[in-house]
Coordinates of C-alpha atoms in Angstrom, one line a residue:
M50 CA -88.9 -265.1 147.9
R51 CA -86.2 -264.2 150.3
T52 CA -85.1 -261.1 149.3
S53 CA -84.5 -262.3 148.4
T54 CA -88.2 -262.9 148.0
R55 CA -89.8 -265.6 146.4
R56 CA -89.6 -264.0 143.1
S57 CA -86.1 -262.2 143.3
H58 CA -84.5 -265.2 142.5
R59 CA -86.0 -265.8 138.7
V60 CA -83.8 -263.1 136.7
V61 CA -80.7 -264.9 137.7
A62 CA -81.3 -267.9 135.2
F63 CA -84.2 -266.2 133.2
A64 CA -82.5 -265.7 130.2
A65 CA -81.2 -268.9 129.7
V66 CA -84.5 -270.5 130.3
A67 CA -86.9 -268.5 128.5
A68 CA -86.5 -270.3 125.8
L69 CA -87.4 -273.9 127.6
A70 CA -91.0 -271.9 128.1
S71 CA -90.1 -271.8 131.6
G72 CA -90.4 -269.1 134.8
L73 CA -87.9 -268.8 137.3
L74 CA -87.5 -267.1 140.7
A75 CA -86.8 -263.3 139.6
G76 CA -83.0 -262.3 140.2
C77 CA -80.6 -260.5 142.2
A78 CA -78.5 -258.3 138.9
S79 CA -76.8 -256.4 140.2
D80 CA -77.9 -253.1 140.2
D81 CA -79.0 -249.9 139.8
N82 CA -82.1 -248.9 140.3
S83 CA -84.2 -249.7 137.1
S84 CA -84.0 -250.6 133.4
S85 CA -86.6 -249.6 130.6
S86 CA -88.4 -251.2 127.7
D87 CA -90.3 -248.8 125.3
N88 CA -92.4 -250.9 123.3
G89 CA -92.8 -248.9 120.6
G90 CA -95.1 -245.4 120.6
G91 CA -93.0 -243.7 123.2
N92 CA -95.0 -240.3 123.3
A93 CA -96.6 -239.8 119.8
K94 CA -98.7 -237.7 119.1
G95 CA -102.2 -238.3 120.0
K96 CA -101.4 -241.0 121.9
T97 CA -102.2 -241.8 125.5
T98 CA -98.7 -243.4 127.3
L99 CA -98.9 -245.6 129.9
T100 CA -96.2 -246.8 132.4
V101 CA -96.0 -250.4 133.4
G102 CA -93.8 -250.8 136.6
T103 CA -92.5 -254.6 137.1
F104 CA -90.0 -256.5 138.7
G105 CA -87.5 -259.2 137.7
V106 CA -89.1 -260.6 134.4
F107 CA -93.2 -260.9 134.3
G108 CA -93.3 -262.1 130.5
Y109 CA -95.6 -259.8 129.1
K110 CA -92.9 -258.3 126.6
Q111 CA -91.2 -261.7 126.0
A112 CA -95.0 -263.2 124.8
G113 CA -95.7 -259.9 122.5
L114 CA -98.7 -258.9 125.1
Y115 CA -97.8 -255.2 125.0
D116 CA -97.6 -255.3 120.9
E117 CA -100.8 -256.9 120.6
Y118 CA -102.5 -254.7 123.6
M119 CA -101.0 -251.9 121.3
K120 CA -102.4 -253.5 118.1
L121 CA -105.4 -253.7 119.1
H122 CA -105.8 -250.1 120.8
P123 CA -103.9 -247.5 118.4
D124 CA -104.1 -244.3 120.5
I125 CA -102.2 -246.6 123.2
S126 CA -98.6 -246.3 123.8
I127 CA -96.8 -248.6 126.6
K128 CA -93.6 -248.7 128.1
E129 CA -92.1 -250.8 130.6
N130 CA -90.4 -249.7 133.4
V131 CA -88.1 -252.9 134.7
T132 CA -86.2 -252.8 138.3
T133 CA -84.1 -255.9 138.1
R134 CA -84.5 -256.3 142.1
T135 CA -87.5 -256.6 144.0
D136 CA -85.6 -255.4 147.6
V137 CA -84.9 -252.3 145.2
Y138 CA -88.0 -252.3 143.2
W139 CA -90.5 -252.2 146.4
P140 CA -89.0 -249.3 148.1
K141 CA -88.8 -247.0 145.6
V142 CA -92.8 -248.1 145.0
L143 CA -93.4 -247.4 148.4
T144 CA -91.1 -244.1 148.6
R145 CA -93.5 -242.6 145.4
L146 CA -96.8 -243.7 146.5
Q147 CA -96.7 -242.1 149.8
A148 CA -95.2 -238.9 147.7
G149 CA -98.6 -239.2 145.8
S150 CA -95.9 -238.5 142.4
G151 CA -93.8 -240.5 140.2
T152 CA -95.5 -244.1 140.4
D153 CA -96.1 -245.9 136.9
D154 CA -99.6 -246.2 135.4
I155 CA -99.6 -249.9 137.1
Q156 CA -97.3 -251.4 139.5
A157 CA -96.5 -254.7 139.9
I158 CA -96.9 -256.3 143.9
E159 CA -95.3 -259.2 144.6
V160 CA -96.7 -261.4 146.6
G161 CA -94.3 -261.4 149.8
N162 CA -95.5 -257.4 149.7
I163 CA -99.3 -257.7 149.0
T164 CA -100.2 -257.5 152.4
E165 CA -98.3 -254.1 153.3
A166 CA -99.6 -252.4 150.0
V167 CA -103.3 -253.5 151.6
Q168 CA -102.6 -252.7 154.9
T169 CA -100.9 -249.9 154.7
Q170 CA -101.2 -248.4 151.0
A171 CA -105.0 -249.1 150.0
A172 CA -105.9 -245.7 150.0
K173 CA -103.0 -245.0 147.0
F174 CA -104.4 -247.8 144.7
V175 CA -107.6 -247.6 142.7
D176 CA -110.3 -250.2 143.7
L177 CA -110.3 -252.5 140.9
G178 CA -113.1 -254.9 142.0
Q179 CA -115.4 -252.7 140.6
S180 CA -114.2 -253.0 137.4
V181 CA -113.6 -256.9 136.5
D182 CA -115.4 -260.2 137.4
K183 CA -113.5 -261.2 140.3
S184 CA -114.6 -264.7 139.8
Q185 CA -112.1 -265.5 137.1
W186 CA -109.3 -265.7 139.8
L187 CA -108.3 -268.3 142.7
D188 CA -110.6 -267.1 145.7
W189 CA -107.0 -267.5 147.8
K190 CA -105.8 -265.3 145.2
N191 CA -108.3 -262.3 145.4
A192 CA -108.3 -262.5 149.6
Q193 CA -104.6 -261.6 149.6
A194 CA -105.2 -258.3 147.2
T195 CA -108.5 -257.5 149.2
T196 CA -109.0 -255.2 152.4
K197 CA -111.2 -255.5 154.8
D198 CA -113.9 -253.5 153.8
G199 CA -113.7 -255.4 150.6
K200 CA -111.6 -253.3 148.5
L201 CA -109.6 -255.3 145.3
I202 CA -106.0 -252.9 145.1
G203 CA -104.5 -256.1 142.5
L204 CA -105.3 -258.4 139.9
G205 CA -103.7 -261.7 140.4
T206 CA -100.8 -262.7 138.0
D207 CA -99.0 -266.3 138.5
V208 CA -99.0 -268.5 141.4
G209 CA -96.6 -270.8 142.6
P210 CA -98.5 -274.1 142.9
M211 CA -96.4 -276.9 144.4
A212 CA -95.7 -280.6 143.4
I213 CA -92.6 -282.9 144.3
C214 CA -90.2 -283.3 141.4
Y215 CA -88.1 -286.6 141.7
R216 CA -85.2 -288.6 139.9
K217 CA -87.4 -292.0 139.4
D218 CA -83.7 -293.2 138.4
L219 CA -82.7 -292.6 141.6
F220 CA -85.7 -294.3 142.9
K221 CA -85.2 -297.7 141.2
K222 CA -81.6 -297.7 142.1
A223 CA -82.9 -297.0 146.1
G224 CA -85.6 -300.0 145.2
L225 CA -88.1 -297.7 145.7
E226 CA -92.1 -297.0 143.7
T227 CA -91.1 -294.8 141.0
D228 CA -94.9 -294.8 139.7
R229 CA -96.0 -290.9 140.3
D230 CA -99.4 -291.5 140.9
K231 CA -98.3 -294.7 143.7
L232 CA -95.8 -291.9 145.1
A233 CA -98.1 -289.9 145.8
A234 CA -100.1 -291.8 147.3
M235 CA -97.6 -292.7 149.5
W236 CA -97.4 -289.3 150.9
K237 CA -100.8 -287.5 150.7
G238 CA -101.9 -285.2 153.2
D239 CA -98.9 -285.2 155.0
W240 CA -95.0 -284.2 154.5
A241 CA -94.3 -286.2 157.4
K242 CA -94.5 -289.0 155.4
Y243 CA -92.7 -287.7 152.4
V244 CA -89.8 -287.6 155.2
D245 CA -90.6 -291.5 156.0
V246 CA -90.2 -292.3 152.0
G247 CA -86.7 -290.5 152.4
K248 CA -86.1 -292.5 155.2
D249 CA -86.7 -295.8 153.2
Y250 CA -84.3 -293.4 150.5
M251 CA -81.6 -293.2 152.6
K252 CA -81.2 -296.8 153.5
K253 CA -80.4 -297.9 150.0
A254 CA -79.2 -294.7 148.4
P255 CA -77.3 -294.7 145.4
K256 CA -73.5 -293.4 146.2
G257 CA -73.1 -289.6 147.0
T258 CA -77.2 -288.9 146.9
K259 CA -79.1 -287.4 149.4
F260 CA -83.3 -287.6 149.4
V261 CA -83.8 -283.7 149.3
D262 CA -82.2 -280.8 148.8
S263 CA -82.3 -278.6 152.1
A264 CA -84.7 -278.7 155.3
S265 CA -85.5 -275.5 154.6
S266 CA -86.9 -276.8 151.0
V267 CA -88.9 -278.8 152.6
Y268 CA -90.3 -276.2 156.0
N269 CA -91.2 -273.8 153.0
A270 CA -93.0 -276.0 151.1
A271 CA -95.0 -277.7 154.1
L272 CA -96.1 -273.8 155.1
G273 CA -97.3 -273.2 152.2
G274 CA -100.0 -275.7 152.6
G275 CA -101.3 -274.5 155.9
S276 CA -104.2 -271.9 156.1
E277 CA -101.8 -270.0 159.1
R278 CA -98.2 -268.6 158.6
Y279 CA -96.5 -265.7 160.6
Y280 CA -99.6 -263.5 160.8
D281 CA -103.6 -263.6 161.6
K282 CA -106.3 -262.4 159.2
D283 CA -106.5 -259.5 161.5
G284 CA -102.7 -258.5 160.9
N285 CA -101.6 -259.6 164.6
V286 CA -98.2 -261.5 165.1
I287 CA -99.1 -265.2 165.4
W288 CA -95.3 -266.5 164.4
D289 CA -95.0 -268.4 168.2
K290 CA -98.3 -269.8 168.3
S291 CA -98.9 -270.7 164.5
Q292 CA -99.6 -274.1 164.2
G293 CA -98.9 -273.9 160.3
V294 CA -95.4 -272.9 161.5
S295 CA -95.2 -275.6 164.1
K296 CA -95.8 -277.9 161.8
A297 CA -93.4 -276.8 159.3
W298 CA -90.7 -277.0 161.3
D299 CA -91.0 -280.3 163.2
V300 CA -91.1 -281.8 159.4
S301 CA -88.0 -279.4 158.7
M302 CA -86.4 -280.8 161.8
S303 CA -87.0 -284.4 160.9
V304 CA -84.8 -283.8 157.7
A305 CA -81.9 -281.5 159.1
T306 CA -81.8 -284.6 162.0
S307 CA -81.2 -286.9 159.8
N308 CA -79.1 -288.2 156.7
M309 CA -81.2 -287.3 154.2
S310 CA -80.5 -283.6 153.4
A311 CA -78.0 -282.3 151.1
K312 CA -77.6 -279.2 152.9
L313 CA -77.6 -277.0 150.1
K314 CA -78.9 -273.1 150.2
Q315 CA -81.2 -273.3 147.1
F316 CA -80.0 -270.6 144.1
D317 CA -76.5 -271.0 145.5
K318 CA -74.4 -272.2 142.8
P319 CA -73.5 -275.5 145.0
W320 CA -77.4 -276.1 144.5
D321 CA -77.3 -275.6 140.5
Q322 CA -74.3 -278.2 140.8
G323 CA -76.3 -280.8 142.7
F324 CA -78.9 -281.0 140.0
A325 CA -76.6 -281.2 137.4
N326 CA -74.5 -283.9 139.2
G327 CA -77.7 -285.5 140.6
T328 CA -76.9 -285.4 144.0
F329 CA -80.2 -285.2 145.6
A330 CA -83.3 -287.5 144.4
T331 CA -86.0 -285.3 144.9
V332 CA -87.2 -281.5 145.4
A333 CA -90.5 -279.4 146.2
C334 CA -91.1 -277.7 143.1
P335 CA -93.3 -275.0 142.5
A336 CA -94.1 -274.6 138.9
W337 CA -92.2 -272.2 137.6
M338 CA -88.7 -274.2 139.1
I339 CA -89.8 -276.9 136.3
G340 CA -87.7 -274.8 133.8
Y341 CA -85.1 -274.4 136.1
I342 CA -84.6 -278.0 137.0
E343 CA -84.5 -278.8 133.2
Q344 CA -81.7 -276.2 132.5
K345 CA -79.3 -277.0 135.8
S346 CA -79.9 -280.6 135.2
G347 CA -78.9 -280.8 131.5
D348 CA -78.7 -283.9 129.5
S349 CA -78.0 -286.2 132.8
G350 CA -81.9 -285.1 134.1
K351 CA -83.6 -285.8 130.7
G352 CA -86.2 -288.6 131.4
N353 CA -84.9 -289.1 134.7
W354 CA -86.4 -287.0 136.1
D355 CA -90.6 -287.0 137.1
V356 CA -93.7 -284.9 138.9
A357 CA -95.5 -286.5 141.4
A358 CA -98.3 -284.2 143.6
A359 CA -97.2 -282.7 146.7
P360 CA -98.2 -284.3 149.8
T361 CA -100.6 -280.8 150.3
A362 CA -101.6 -278.7 148.1
S363 CA -98.8 -275.7 148.7
N364 CA -97.8 -272.2 147.2
W365 CA -94.5 -270.9 146.4
G366 CA -94.6 -267.5 144.5
G367 CA -96.8 -265.0 142.6
S368 CA -97.5 -261.6 141.8
F369 CA -100.1 -258.9 141.4
L370 CA -100.9 -255.6 139.0
G371 CA -102.5 -253.1 140.8
V372 CA -103.1 -249.3 139.5
P373 CA -102.2 -246.2 141.6
T374 CA -104.7 -243.3 142.2
A375 CA -101.7 -240.6 140.9
S376 CA -102.2 -242.3 137.6
K377 CA -103.1 -239.6 135.1
H378 CA -104.5 -242.4 133.0
Q379 CA -106.6 -244.2 135.7
K380 CA -109.4 -245.6 133.4
E381 CA -106.9 -247.0 130.4
A382 CA -104.5 -248.3 133.0
V383 CA -107.2 -250.1 134.6
A384 CA -108.4 -251.5 131.2
L385 CA -104.8 -252.6 130.2
A386 CA -104.3 -254.3 133.9
K387 CA -107.5 -256.4 133.1
W388 CA -106.5 -257.2 129.4
L389 CA -102.9 -258.6 130.4
T390 CA -104.6 -260.6 133.8
A391 CA -107.3 -261.6 131.8
P392 CA -107.2 -266.1 131.4
E393 CA -106.3 -265.8 127.6
Q394 CA -103.3 -263.5 128.1
Q395 CA -102.1 -266.0 131.1
A396 CA -102.3 -268.3 128.9
K397 CA -99.6 -266.7 126.5
V398 CA -97.5 -266.1 129.3
F399 CA -97.1 -269.6 130.6
A400 CA -96.7 -271.1 127.4
K401 CA -93.9 -268.5 126.8
Q402 CA -92.2 -269.2 130.1
A403 CA -94.4 -271.4 132.2
S404 CA -95.9 -268.6 134.6
F405 CA -98.5 -270.5 136.3
P406 CA -101.8 -268.6 135.7
S407 CA -104.2 -267.6 138.9
T408 CA -107.5 -268.0 136.4
P409 CA -108.7 -271.3 136.4
S410 CA -110.4 -270.6 133.0
A411 CA -106.9 -270.9 131.7
Y412 CA -106.2 -274.5 132.6
A413 CA -108.0 -276.8 130.8
G414 CA -106.2 -274.8 127.7
L415 CA -102.8 -274.8 129.0
K416 CA -99.6 -276.9 127.3
P417 CA -96.2 -277.1 128.5
A418 CA -93.2 -277.0 125.6
A419 CA -93.4 -280.3 124.2
D420 CA -89.4 -280.8 125.4
T421 CA -90.5 -280.1 128.6
T422 CA -92.9 -282.5 128.9
A423 CA -90.6 -285.8 127.6
Y424 CA -87.8 -284.1 130.1
F425 CA -90.0 -285.1 132.8
S426 CA -91.1 -288.2 131.3
N427 CA -94.2 -287.4 130.0
A428 CA -95.8 -286.5 133.6
P429 CA -99.4 -284.1 133.2
I430 CA -97.6 -281.4 134.2
T431 CA -100.3 -278.6 133.8
Q432 CA -103.0 -281.2 135.8
I433 CA -100.8 -281.5 138.8
F434 CA -100.3 -278.1 138.9
A435 CA -104.4 -276.7 138.4
D436 CA -105.2 -279.9 141.0
S437 CA -103.0 -278.1 143.1
A438 CA -103.5 -274.2 142.6
K439 CA -107.3 -274.8 142.9
T440 CA -107.0 -276.3 146.4
I441 CA -104.8 -273.7 148.0
P442 CA -106.0 -272.5 151.1
V443 CA -106.0 -269.0 152.0
Q444 CA -102.8 -267.8 153.6
Y445 CA -102.3 -264.2 155.3
F446 CA -99.3 -262.3 154.9
G447 CA -97.8 -259.8 157.1
I448 CA -95.6 -256.4 156.9
K449 CA -92.5 -258.5 158.2
D450 CA -93.5 -261.9 156.7
Q451 CA -90.0 -262.0 154.4
P452 CA -88.1 -261.3 157.5
I453 CA -89.7 -263.6 159.9
N454 CA -89.3 -266.4 157.1
S455 CA -86.0 -265.6 156.6
A456 CA -85.2 -265.9 160.5
I457 CA -86.6 -269.2 160.4
T458 CA -84.8 -271.0 157.2
D459 CA -81.5 -269.5 157.2
V460 CA -80.7 -268.4 161.1
G461 CA -83.0 -271.3 163.1
I462 CA -83.0 -274.3 160.7
L463 CA -79.3 -273.8 159.3
Q464 CA -77.8 -273.9 162.7
V465 CA -79.3 -277.4 163.0
E466 CA -79.1 -278.2 159.8
Q467 CA -74.9 -277.3 158.8
K468 CA -73.7 -276.6 162.9
G469 CA -75.1 -279.5 164.5
K470 CA -77.1 -277.3 167.1
T471 CA -80.7 -279.1 168.7
P472 CA -84.4 -278.1 167.2
D473 CA -84.5 -276.2 170.5
Q474 CA -81.2 -274.2 170.1
G475 CA -82.3 -273.7 166.5
W476 CA -85.7 -271.9 167.4
S477 CA -83.9 -270.0 170.2
A478 CA -81.9 -268.7 167.6
A479 CA -84.8 -268.1 165.3
S480 CA -86.7 -266.7 168.0
K481 CA -84.0 -264.0 168.7
E482 CA -83.7 -263.0 165.8
I483 CA -87.4 -262.5 164.9
K484 CA -88.0 -260.7 168.0
D485 CA -84.9 -258.5 167.0
V486 CA -87.2 -257.8 163.7
L487 CA -90.0 -257.2 164.8
G488 CA -88.5 -254.7 167.7
Q489 CA -89.6 -256.5 170.3

């Protein structure tokens, strides 16, 4: 997400891919501040109305979960308040949390904002750890929403486990291995090995094609598999000392200074056209991107795209549901948040839009749409993403995590990849931007 945040790109294309049972990164719609979706009941006499504040498309309404819950609980009415843009949503929530009024009974929290919520707003949220079985969720997912003193302020919704999506038709033309298991073995454990495959691809690359969409894509994928990002577990800024950042930067520079990148910015129109035209042979793809690829590649990609395990288990995306202490219906709100994030309900959302659950017990029963499985050469998509999700390391996000990331990808890497600067010059440009962000 780049606020642009990871989820904040999803809405752009979501309507088109919902029918494909796919979830996307939430996106930029124009507007305003929010739109409301009343799911029946309203303020009917004798009913308790619970409001759920979300951004983008969480899939609860689309999967019929609100209607199902209201049938199970006739005394409850649910109203979803949807804000299309996360860069509008979260500041609005913060203002209301600090005022102690105006929040929804349940507030969604994007992974890029969870650390700020944990570190600065924990007192404004109910401790959900007292009323749930925390073992239902991935350990690293729980850790992201847990305060130092053990308070759990959010229940995990989806996650973004990573794989490598690749065009096996282009691999074949380049004389490379096309079997997903053999490819995964070739680059297992090291993103630098993935880049080595790219070097081999470029020796006989089909005319007009590149190995990867962008160096920034590789950077984010590699960073998502490290135990260190920009902050340590105590909230100290370590971007310039982080081993995770250093390794991700080095591998992205191997891409940026070579001829293997199509130099496309993700979610821009040329990137979409790159899928349709088969411009690049691989892309680091979290689970939610499966539907995006299918929709943007169209008929030309059917049966040509395949999926292999990524070099390291990595995550990109995900959210939480929290209950503000300002809610007038805390007990009922906690019960609804628990139900919406339970394994059974997460599986239903996956079936509708491929948002990958943060509850491992749901994995065995997950089934992608038949046309999606066929589109990706009958790859065992669920198994690949589940294996990744279970082994993703705990990562600590900081309050300025997103702008630091943007400084590196949109300033530093861009300087090298598109403007011909040296890696040292790119890092210097990123460093200056980061220091400005941090007020140093």
